[in-house]
Short mmCIF file of C-alpha atoms and ligand atoms in Angstrom, two decimals:
data_model
loop_
_atom_site.label_atom_id
_atom_site.label_comp_id
_atom_site.label_asym_id
_atom_site.label_seq_id
_atom_site.Cartn_x
_atom_site.Cartn_y
_atom_site.Cartn_z
CA MET S 1 0.00 0.00 0.00
CA GLU S 2 1.31 3.48 -0.88
CA GLN S 3 1.98 5.59 2.21
CA GLY S 4 -0.01 8.78 2.79
CA HIS S 5 1.42 12.29 2.29
CA GLY S 6 1.88 12.82 6.02
CA THR S 7 3.86 9.63 6.52
CA LYS S 8 6.06 10.50 3.54
CA CYS S 9 6.64 14.04 4.85
CA VAL S 10 7.83 12.66 8.16
CA GLN S 11 9.60 9.46 7.13
CA ALA S 12 10.42 9.18 3.40
CA GLY S 13 13.96 9.43 2.08
CA TYR S 14 15.87 8.25 5.14
CA THR S 15 15.60 4.87 6.85
CA PRO S 16 18.39 4.29 9.37
CA LYS S 17 19.79 0.81 9.87
CA THR S 18 20.28 -0.55 13.36
CA GLY S 19 22.52 1.68 15.47
CA GLU S 20 22.47 4.58 12.97
CA PRO S 21 21.27 8.13 13.85
CA ARG S 22 17.46 8.39 14.02
CA VAL S 23 17.56 11.90 12.52
CA LEU S 24 18.91 12.48 8.99
CA PRO S 25 22.63 13.21 9.51
CA ILE S 26 24.27 16.31 7.99
CA VAL S 27 27.11 14.87 5.94
CA GLN S 28 29.16 18.06 5.91
CA SER S 29 31.99 16.59 3.87
CA THR S 30 33.11 17.56 0.37
CA THR S 31 34.78 14.21 -0.28
CA PHE S 32 34.44 10.49 0.39
CA LYS S 33 37.26 8.01 0.98
CA TYR S 34 37.93 4.81 -1.02
CA ASP S 35 40.39 1.95 -0.47
CA THR S 36 41.45 1.76 -4.13
CA SER S 37 41.43 4.16 -7.07
CA GLU S 38 39.74 1.44 -9.07
CA ALA S 39 36.69 1.57 -6.77
CA MET S 40 36.50 5.33 -7.21
CA GLY S 41 36.96 5.03 -10.98
CA LYS S 42 33.79 2.96 -11.26
CA LEU S 43 31.84 5.82 -9.67
CA PHE S 44 33.37 8.35 -12.07
CA ASP S 45 32.33 6.21 -15.01
CA LEU S 46 28.75 6.01 -13.64
CA GLN S 47 29.24 2.21 -13.54
CA GLU S 48 28.35 2.11 -9.86
CA SER S 49 26.44 4.56 -7.73
CA GLY S 50 28.08 6.02 -4.66
CA TYR S 51 29.57 9.21 -3.30
CA PHE S 52 32.89 10.76 -4.16
CA TYR S 53 32.44 14.53 -4.32
CA THR S 54 29.57 16.61 -2.90
CA ARG S 55 29.17 18.69 -6.07
CA LEU S 56 27.85 15.52 -7.76
CA ALA S 57 26.08 13.80 -4.88
CA ASN S 58 25.79 14.05 -1.11
CA PRO S 59 23.90 11.64 1.17
CA THR S 60 22.00 14.39 3.05
CA SER S 61 20.81 16.09 -0.16
CA ASP S 62 19.97 12.76 -1.78
CA ALA S 63 17.76 11.72 1.14
CA VAL S 64 15.81 14.99 0.96
CA ALA S 65 15.47 14.70 -2.84
CA ALA S 66 14.15 11.16 -2.33
CA LYS S 67 11.52 12.47 0.12
CA LEU S 68 10.30 15.07 -2.40
CA CYS S 69 10.37 12.43 -5.16
CA ALA S 70 8.09 10.19 -3.07
CA LEU S 71 5.73 13.11 -2.35
CA GLU S 72 5.45 14.11 -6.02
CA GLY S 73 5.11 10.49 -7.17
CA GLY S 74 8.25 10.70 -9.35
CA THR S 75 11.00 8.24 -10.24
CA ALA S 76 14.11 10.42 -9.69
CA ALA S 77 14.87 13.82 -8.16
CA MET S 78 17.68 16.24 -7.37
CA LEU S 79 18.16 19.27 -5.13
CA LEU S 80 19.71 22.54 -6.32
CA SER S 81 20.97 25.73 -4.71
CA SER S 82 17.89 27.79 -5.68
CA GLY S 83 14.59 27.73 -7.52
CA GLN S 84 16.22 29.78 -10.28
CA ALA S 85 18.85 27.06 -10.76
CA ALA S 86 16.06 24.46 -10.91
CA SER S 87 14.14 26.40 -13.60
CA PHE S 88 17.33 26.88 -15.63
CA PHE S 89 18.50 23.26 -15.38
CA SER S 90 15.03 21.86 -16.08
CA VAL S 91 14.97 23.53 -19.51
CA PHE S 92 18.67 23.58 -20.40
CA ASN S 93 18.86 19.80 -19.81
CA ILE S 94 16.79 19.27 -22.97
CA ALA S 95 17.17 22.52 -24.98
CA SER S 96 20.30 24.15 -26.44
CA ALA S 97 21.22 27.01 -28.77
CA GLY S 98 18.92 26.94 -31.80
CA ASP S 99 16.05 25.34 -29.90
CA HIS S 100 12.69 26.79 -28.88
CA VAL S 101 10.51 26.47 -25.77
CA VAL S 102 6.88 27.44 -25.15
CA ALA S 103 6.11 28.88 -21.71
CA CYS S 104 3.01 30.18 -19.99
CA ALA S 105 3.25 33.97 -19.62
CA ALA S 106 1.87 33.81 -16.06
CA ILE S 107 5.07 32.73 -14.32
CA TYR S 108 7.40 34.05 -11.62
CA GLY S 109 9.14 37.30 -12.69
CA GLY S 110 12.60 35.80 -12.13
CA THR S 111 11.77 32.85 -14.36
CA PHE S 112 10.35 35.17 -17.03
CA ASN S 113 13.60 37.15 -17.04
CA LEU S 114 15.72 33.98 -17.05
CA PHE S 115 13.84 32.72 -20.11
CA SER S 116 13.25 35.93 -22.05
CA VAL S 117 16.63 37.61 -21.47
CA THR S 118 19.38 35.31 -20.20
CA MET S 119 18.49 32.04 -21.91
CA LYS S 120 17.60 33.94 -25.05
CA ARG S 121 21.21 35.24 -25.01
CA MET S 122 22.26 31.57 -24.89
CA GLY S 123 20.41 31.04 -28.17
CA ILE S 124 17.17 29.48 -26.87
CA ASP S 125 14.01 31.14 -28.14
CA PHE S 126 10.85 31.34 -26.00
CA THR S 127 7.24 31.94 -26.96
CA PHE S 128 4.96 33.01 -24.12
CA VAL S 129 1.29 32.06 -24.19
CA SER S 130 -1.62 33.30 -22.10
CA PRO S 131 -2.63 30.98 -19.22
CA ASP S 132 -6.16 31.24 -20.65
CA CYS S 133 -5.22 30.23 -24.21
CA THR S 134 -7.29 27.68 -26.11
CA GLU S 135 -5.90 24.33 -27.22
CA GLU S 136 -5.55 25.71 -30.79
CA GLU S 137 -3.68 28.84 -29.63
CA LEU S 138 -1.33 26.77 -27.50
CA SER S 139 -0.73 24.34 -30.35
CA ALA S 140 0.00 27.20 -32.74
CA ALA S 141 2.93 28.36 -30.55
CA PHE S 142 4.89 25.15 -31.26
CA ARG S 143 7.63 24.92 -33.90
CA PRO S 144 9.57 21.93 -35.27
CA ASN S 145 12.48 22.84 -32.92
CA THR S 146 10.32 23.20 -29.76
CA LYS S 147 11.75 21.08 -26.92
CA ALA S 148 9.50 21.74 -23.91
CA LEU S 149 6.37 23.40 -22.55
CA PHE S 150 6.66 25.21 -19.18
CA GLY S 151 4.08 26.54 -16.69
CA GLU S 152 3.34 27.06 -12.97
CA THR S 153 0.59 25.17 -11.13
CA ILE S 154 -0.36 28.44 -9.37
CA ALA S 155 1.41 31.41 -10.91
CA ASN S 156 3.42 33.74 -8.67
CA PRO S 157 2.16 36.49 -8.41
CA ALA S 158 -0.68 36.34 -10.99
CA LEU S 159 -2.35 33.42 -9.11
CA ALA S 160 -3.58 31.89 -12.37
CA VAL S 161 -4.19 28.13 -12.10
CA LEU S 162 -2.64 26.08 -14.91
CA ASP S 163 -4.89 23.71 -16.85
CA ILE S 164 -2.31 20.93 -16.48
CA GLU S 165 -4.25 18.28 -18.44
CA LEU S 166 -4.69 20.62 -21.41
CA PHE S 167 -1.04 21.72 -21.37
CA ALA S 168 0.15 18.10 -21.04
CA ARG S 169 -2.06 16.97 -23.93
CA VAL S 170 -0.71 19.66 -26.27
CA ALA S 171 2.93 19.10 -25.19
CA HIS S 172 2.63 15.35 -25.82
CA ALA S 173 0.89 15.89 -29.17
CA HIS S 174 4.05 17.80 -30.19
CA GLY S 175 6.40 15.14 -28.76
CA VAL S 176 7.81 17.25 -25.91
CA PRO S 177 7.56 17.07 -22.09
CA LEU S 178 5.51 19.42 -19.88
CA ILE S 179 7.58 21.01 -17.09
CA VAL S 180 5.52 22.36 -14.17
CA ASP S 181 6.81 24.62 -11.39
CA ASN S 182 4.79 23.34 -8.40
CA THR S 183 6.23 25.79 -5.83
CA PHE S 184 2.99 27.40 -4.60
CA ALA S 185 0.75 24.32 -4.55
CA THR S 186 3.33 21.86 -3.13
CA PRO S 187 2.68 18.12 -3.53
CA ILE S 188 0.28 18.34 -0.59
CA ASN S 189 -2.25 20.27 -2.69
CA CYS S 190 -1.39 19.13 -6.23
CA ARG S 191 0.71 16.41 -7.82
CA PRO S 192 1.16 17.59 -11.43
CA ILE S 193 2.61 14.23 -12.56
CA GLU S 194 -0.78 12.59 -11.86
CA TRP S 195 -2.35 15.10 -14.28
CA GLY S 196 0.16 14.40 -17.07
CA ALA S 197 3.14 16.67 -16.28
CA ASP S 198 6.51 15.04 -17.00
CA ILE S 199 8.96 17.13 -14.97
CA VAL S 200 8.17 19.05 -11.76
CA THR S 201 10.33 21.88 -10.41
CA HIS S 202 10.33 23.71 -7.08
CA SER S 203 11.68 26.74 -5.35
CA THR S 204 12.03 24.90 -2.02
CA THR S 205 12.69 28.36 -0.53
CA LYS S 206 8.93 28.76 -0.12
CA TYR S 207 6.50 26.31 1.54
CA LEU S 208 8.74 23.22 1.41
CA ASP S 209 11.28 24.90 3.72
CA GLY S 210 8.41 26.89 5.18
CA HIS S 211 10.43 28.93 7.66
CA ALA S 212 12.38 31.24 5.31
CA THR S 213 15.76 29.87 6.38
CA SER S 214 17.23 28.48 3.14
CA VAL S 215 17.12 29.31 -0.55
CA GLY S 216 16.87 26.09 -2.54
CA GLY S 217 15.43 24.33 -5.58
CA ALA S 218 14.49 20.86 -6.77
CA ILE S 219 13.64 18.92 -9.94
CA VAL S 220 11.56 15.72 -9.99
CA ASP S 221 11.11 13.44 -13.01
CA GLY S 222 7.80 11.61 -13.34
CA GLY S 223 9.50 8.95 -15.48
CA HIS S 224 6.69 8.77 -18.06
CA PHE S 225 8.27 10.62 -20.98
CA ASP S 226 9.64 8.29 -23.65
CA TRP S 227 12.81 10.05 -24.87
CA MET S 228 13.65 7.22 -27.27
CA ALA S 229 10.26 7.61 -28.99
CA HIS S 230 11.37 11.18 -29.87
CA ALA S 231 15.07 10.40 -30.20
CA ASP S 232 15.75 12.98 -32.91
CA LYS S 233 14.41 15.79 -30.70
CA PHE S 234 16.50 14.90 -27.65
CA PRO S 235 19.98 13.86 -28.86
CA GLY S 236 21.46 14.73 -25.45
CA LEU S 237 19.54 11.84 -23.91
CA THR S 238 19.47 9.42 -26.83
CA THR S 239 22.98 9.61 -28.35
CA PRO S 240 26.37 8.90 -26.70
CA ASP S 241 27.72 11.47 -24.22
CA GLU S 242 31.41 11.70 -25.09
CA SER S 243 32.10 13.48 -21.79
CA TYR S 244 30.98 10.25 -20.06
CA HIS S 245 32.65 7.51 -22.13
CA GLY S 246 29.82 7.33 -24.63
CA ILE S 247 26.98 6.67 -22.20
CA VAL S 248 23.49 6.94 -23.74
CA TYR S 249 21.41 8.17 -20.79
CA ALA S 250 18.05 6.95 -22.09
CA GLU S 251 19.50 3.44 -22.58
CA LYS S 252 21.52 3.22 -19.39
CA PHE S 253 18.94 4.70 -16.99
CA GLY S 254 15.66 4.15 -18.85
CA MET S 255 12.66 6.49 -18.79
CA GLY S 256 12.68 6.71 -15.00
CA GLY S 257 16.26 7.89 -14.54
CA ALA S 258 17.68 9.31 -17.79
CA TYR S 259 16.66 12.95 -17.34
CA ILE S 260 17.88 13.41 -13.75
CA ASN S 261 21.07 11.38 -14.25
CA LYS S 262 22.00 13.53 -17.24
CA CYS S 263 21.10 16.71 -15.35
CA VAL S 264 23.42 15.75 -12.48
CA ALA S 265 26.21 14.23 -14.55
CA GLN S 266 26.46 17.15 -17.00
CA LEU S 267 24.82 20.29 -15.64
CA MET S 268 25.60 19.91 -11.95
CA ARG S 269 29.12 18.81 -12.82
CA ASP S 270 29.63 21.90 -14.97
CA PHE S 271 27.57 24.59 -13.19
CA GLY S 272 27.89 23.36 -9.61
CA SER S 273 24.59 24.79 -8.28
CA ILE S 274 24.37 22.52 -5.23
CA PRO S 275 22.69 23.19 -1.91
CA SER S 276 24.91 22.90 1.16
CA PRO S 277 24.24 19.71 3.15
CA PHE S 278 23.19 21.94 6.05
CA ASN S 279 20.56 23.71 3.91
CA ALA S 280 19.31 20.30 2.76
CA PHE S 281 18.99 19.30 6.43
CA LEU S 282 16.93 22.44 7.18
CA LEU S 283 14.75 21.75 4.13
CA ASN S 284 14.09 18.25 5.43
CA LEU S 285 13.13 19.61 8.83
CA GLY S 286 10.66 21.95 7.14
CA MET S 287 9.20 19.20 4.98
CA GLU S 288 8.52 17.04 8.05
CA THR S 289 5.59 19.38 8.85
CA LEU S 290 4.52 20.35 5.30
CA HIS S 291 1.32 18.29 5.49
CA VAL S 292 0.36 20.03 8.76
CA ARG S 293 1.25 23.55 7.63
CA MET S 294 -0.38 23.61 4.16
CA PRO S 295 -3.97 23.03 5.32
CA GLN S 296 -3.54 25.79 7.93
CA HIS S 297 -2.15 28.22 5.28
CA CYS S 298 -5.15 27.42 3.06
CA ARG S 299 -7.77 27.72 5.85
CA ASN S 300 -6.32 31.05 6.98
CA ALA S 301 -6.02 32.43 3.43
CA GLN S 302 -9.59 31.39 2.60
CA THR S 303 -10.87 33.18 5.73
CA VAL S 304 -8.83 36.31 4.95
CA ALA S 305 -9.94 36.29 1.27
CA GLU S 306 -13.61 36.06 2.29
CA PHE S 307 -13.14 38.87 4.83
CA LEU S 308 -11.46 41.14 2.26
CA ALA S 309 -14.07 40.38 -0.42
CA LYS S 310 -16.81 41.73 1.88
CA HIS S 311 -14.93 44.80 3.20
CA PRO S 312 -16.18 48.17 1.87
CA LYS S 313 -12.64 49.63 1.53
CA VAL S 314 -11.40 46.72 -0.59
CA ALA S 315 -11.64 47.18 -4.38
CA TRP S 316 -10.90 43.61 -5.47
CA VAL S 317 -9.49 40.25 -4.26
CA ARG S 318 -7.82 37.45 -6.23
CA TYR S 319 -7.81 33.98 -4.66
CA CYS S 320 -8.91 30.85 -6.52
CA GLY S 321 -10.82 29.67 -3.45
CA LEU S 322 -13.38 32.49 -3.93
CA PRO S 323 -16.36 31.38 -6.10
CA GLY S 324 -16.17 34.59 -8.21
CA ASP S 325 -12.47 34.15 -9.04
CA PRO S 326 -11.59 33.58 -12.73
CA TYR S 327 -9.61 30.46 -11.67
CA TYR S 328 -12.21 29.06 -9.25
CA ALA S 329 -13.23 26.18 -11.55
CA LEU S 330 -9.64 25.14 -12.33
CA GLY S 331 -8.84 25.47 -8.62
CA GLN S 332 -11.70 23.12 -7.72
CA LYS S 333 -10.40 20.62 -10.26
CA TYR S 334 -6.65 20.66 -9.56
CA LEU S 335 -6.58 21.97 -5.97
CA PRO S 336 -9.69 20.55 -4.28
CA ASN S 337 -8.12 20.69 -0.80
CA GLY S 338 -6.97 24.32 -1.13
CA SER S 339 -4.43 26.20 -3.23
CA CYS S 340 -1.89 28.03 -1.04
CA GLY S 341 -1.64 30.92 1.41
CA VAL S 342 -0.95 33.63 -1.16
CA LEU S 343 -3.65 36.04 -2.34
CA SER S 344 -3.62 39.49 -3.90
CA PHE S 345 -5.98 42.40 -3.42
CA GLY S 346 -6.37 46.13 -3.96
CA VAL S 347 -7.85 48.87 -1.80
CA LYS S 348 -10.09 51.70 -2.96
CA GLY S 349 -7.98 54.87 -3.32
CA GLY S 350 -5.14 53.33 -5.34
CA ARG S 351 -1.43 53.63 -4.64
CA ALA S 352 -1.74 56.18 -1.79
CA ALA S 353 -4.37 54.16 0.08
CA ALA S 354 -2.25 51.02 -0.31
CA GLU S 355 0.74 52.83 1.21
CA THR S 356 -1.36 53.94 4.21
CA PHE S 357 -2.63 50.39 4.64
CA MET S 358 0.92 48.97 4.59
CA LYS S 359 2.18 51.52 7.17
CA ASN S 360 -0.51 50.53 9.64
CA LEU S 361 0.10 46.78 9.64
CA LYS S 362 1.71 45.41 12.79
CA LEU S 363 1.68 41.61 12.53
CA ALA S 364 2.10 41.26 8.75
CA ALA S 365 5.72 42.04 7.92
CA ILE S 366 6.80 43.90 4.80
CA VAL S 367 9.27 41.57 3.08
CA THR S 368 10.18 40.43 -0.43
CA HIS S 369 9.31 36.86 0.36
CA VAL S 370 6.23 34.70 0.23
CA ALA S 371 5.07 31.36 1.44
CA ASP S 372 6.53 30.88 4.89
CA ALA S 373 5.02 30.45 8.34
CA ARG S 374 4.84 34.21 9.09
CA THR S 375 2.23 36.43 7.45
CA CYS S 376 3.94 38.88 5.11
CA ILE S 377 2.97 41.40 2.48
CA LEU S 378 4.45 43.28 -0.45
CA HIS S 379 3.16 46.38 -2.27
CA PRO S 380 5.10 46.32 -5.56
CA ALA S 381 4.16 49.92 -6.53
CA SER S 382 5.87 51.39 -3.45
CA SER S 383 8.79 48.91 -3.22
CA THR S 384 10.04 46.54 -5.93
CA HIS S 385 8.35 48.51 -8.76
CA ARG S 386 8.54 52.03 -7.28
CA GLN S 387 10.30 53.62 -10.31
CA MET S 388 7.28 52.87 -12.48
CA SER S 389 4.36 55.20 -13.17
CA ASP S 390 0.79 53.95 -12.70
CA GLU S 391 0.51 53.57 -16.50
CA GLU S 392 3.71 51.50 -16.68
CA LEU S 393 2.57 49.31 -13.78
CA ILE S 394 -0.76 48.55 -15.44
CA ALA S 395 1.04 47.72 -18.70
CA CYS S 396 3.12 45.04 -16.95
CA GLY S 397 0.09 43.56 -15.17
CA VAL S 398 0.68 44.99 -11.68
CA ALA S 399 -2.12 47.30 -10.54
CA PRO S 400 -0.87 50.35 -8.56
CA ASP S 401 -3.00 49.25 -5.59
CA LEU S 402 -2.01 45.54 -5.83
CA MET S 403 -0.78 44.03 -2.60
CA ARG S 404 0.46 40.45 -2.46
CA LEU S 405 -0.43 38.96 0.90
CA SER S 406 1.16 35.70 2.01
CA VAL S 407 -1.04 34.41 4.79
CA GLY S 408 0.92 32.56 7.48
CA ILE S 409 -0.09 29.95 10.02
CA GLU S 410 -0.65 32.26 13.01
CA ASP S 411 -4.12 32.39 14.62
CA VAL S 412 -6.42 33.74 11.94
CA GLU S 413 -8.20 36.07 14.41
CA ASP S 414 -4.91 37.93 14.93
CA ILE S 415 -4.25 38.18 11.17
CA LEU S 416 -7.79 39.52 10.62
CA ALA S 417 -7.45 42.05 13.47
CA ASP S 418 -4.22 43.37 11.93
CA ILE S 419 -5.80 43.76 8.47
CA ARG S 420 -9.01 45.25 9.90
CA GLY S 421 -7.00 47.88 11.84
CA ALA S 422 -4.90 48.85 8.81
CA LEU S 423 -8.00 49.15 6.61
CA GLU S 424 -9.63 51.46 9.17
CA ALA S 425 -6.58 53.76 8.95
CA ILE S 426 -7.25 54.45 5.25
C1 PLP V 501 10.59 32.12 -5.72
C2 PLP V 501 10.21 31.37 -6.93
C3 PLP V 501 11.18 30.94 -7.85
C4 PLP V 501 12.64 31.25 -7.70
O1 PLP V 501 13.15 30.57 -6.60
P1 PLP V 501 14.42 31.01 -5.73
O2 PLP V 501 14.49 29.91 -4.74
O3 PLP V 501 14.12 32.36 -5.15
O4 PLP V 501 15.59 31.04 -6.65
C5 PLP V 501 10.75 30.18 -8.93
N1 PLP V 501 9.45 29.90 -9.12
C6 PLP V 501 8.50 30.33 -8.26
C7 PLP V 501 7.06 29.99 -8.52
C8 PLP V 501 8.84 31.07 -7.14
O5 PLP V 501 7.88 31.49 -6.30
#
């Protein structure tokens, strides 16, 4: 019988043998000792699995990756130093100069910049499609050299919900995998692989860590994409890798392991974006309570969203748990137990009213972070986007009065009292 989410959160990834530490040990060592060079050589040649240098593999990180893999229902997984590294690796592992990728336009700003500016400079072309596009519109964005389709389960900060089944169907019809950034939903609220996604990425910095202690990322492979069936599209997986003695990843590791083994053996080897073993340990500690924290984030956010929607000083609220929300139906389908703790809203009176509101908050902290235990808030127009005029803000999809509220797991009465007080000050 497959274990439940809660049991996996607490126990998956690390099973000590008799006499070994009960808690996942922090293997804070760059290197591992062998009795003969021959034994080490086998590891270098990927003939045997084992540890020799922490840039390629570390027991603490591997255990945490295995826990996330179990939670997402994947076949292989890896940790990285940040969510940005995970987004980059997830695409660059199967696309190179001259290739093309289709991505949903409603994605994290950092990912949008990575794709549209930095990876474009590396010779990879991106086409961005609306999260609300039809099957025909999505299909029309594909080219013969398209290598992947990318989207976010719940977009940060647009809060659009991805129609994963539709995106997966179109990706597969064009012979490419669907990559889904599942940061905001977490595997507690949505498992994209079950809906047809092939690769799942995370910024573990957010709910998985949950306490805002460690920046980190992860990639999980669902193991369902048949690289050999599209061998001409993915030569990196289906033809010999001369930097690894002619290994053909798709042959050696099969559908379940080819993508992640290549990603570690080539990209991690060459770019070195590893988490420290200590950060992996902290991530594991956070994940041990993920299944307890997520429902509380969702209950609190739902209560706050309903309160805001009824308040006379509030102009609008976006949260897919509200029946009037444009993504309510998709939310009910893909996130029936709740979406996440993040919502956005605007107050009547625009930018100035929003600034007054922000000044009068006491419990909700003003930080450029989302999705941790503490309630926090950001008003882009007076902080991250303050150089922009109201017209420029609207053009890039950020209303001057937009505030992004990340509802924490404190007592909801205290969160409501804080918001109520700040609204009265307007
Ligand atoms: C924060 C975030 C990222 C980037 O992650 P970092 O860990 O900050 O590098 C990527 N995707 C989403 C959805 C995010 O929220």
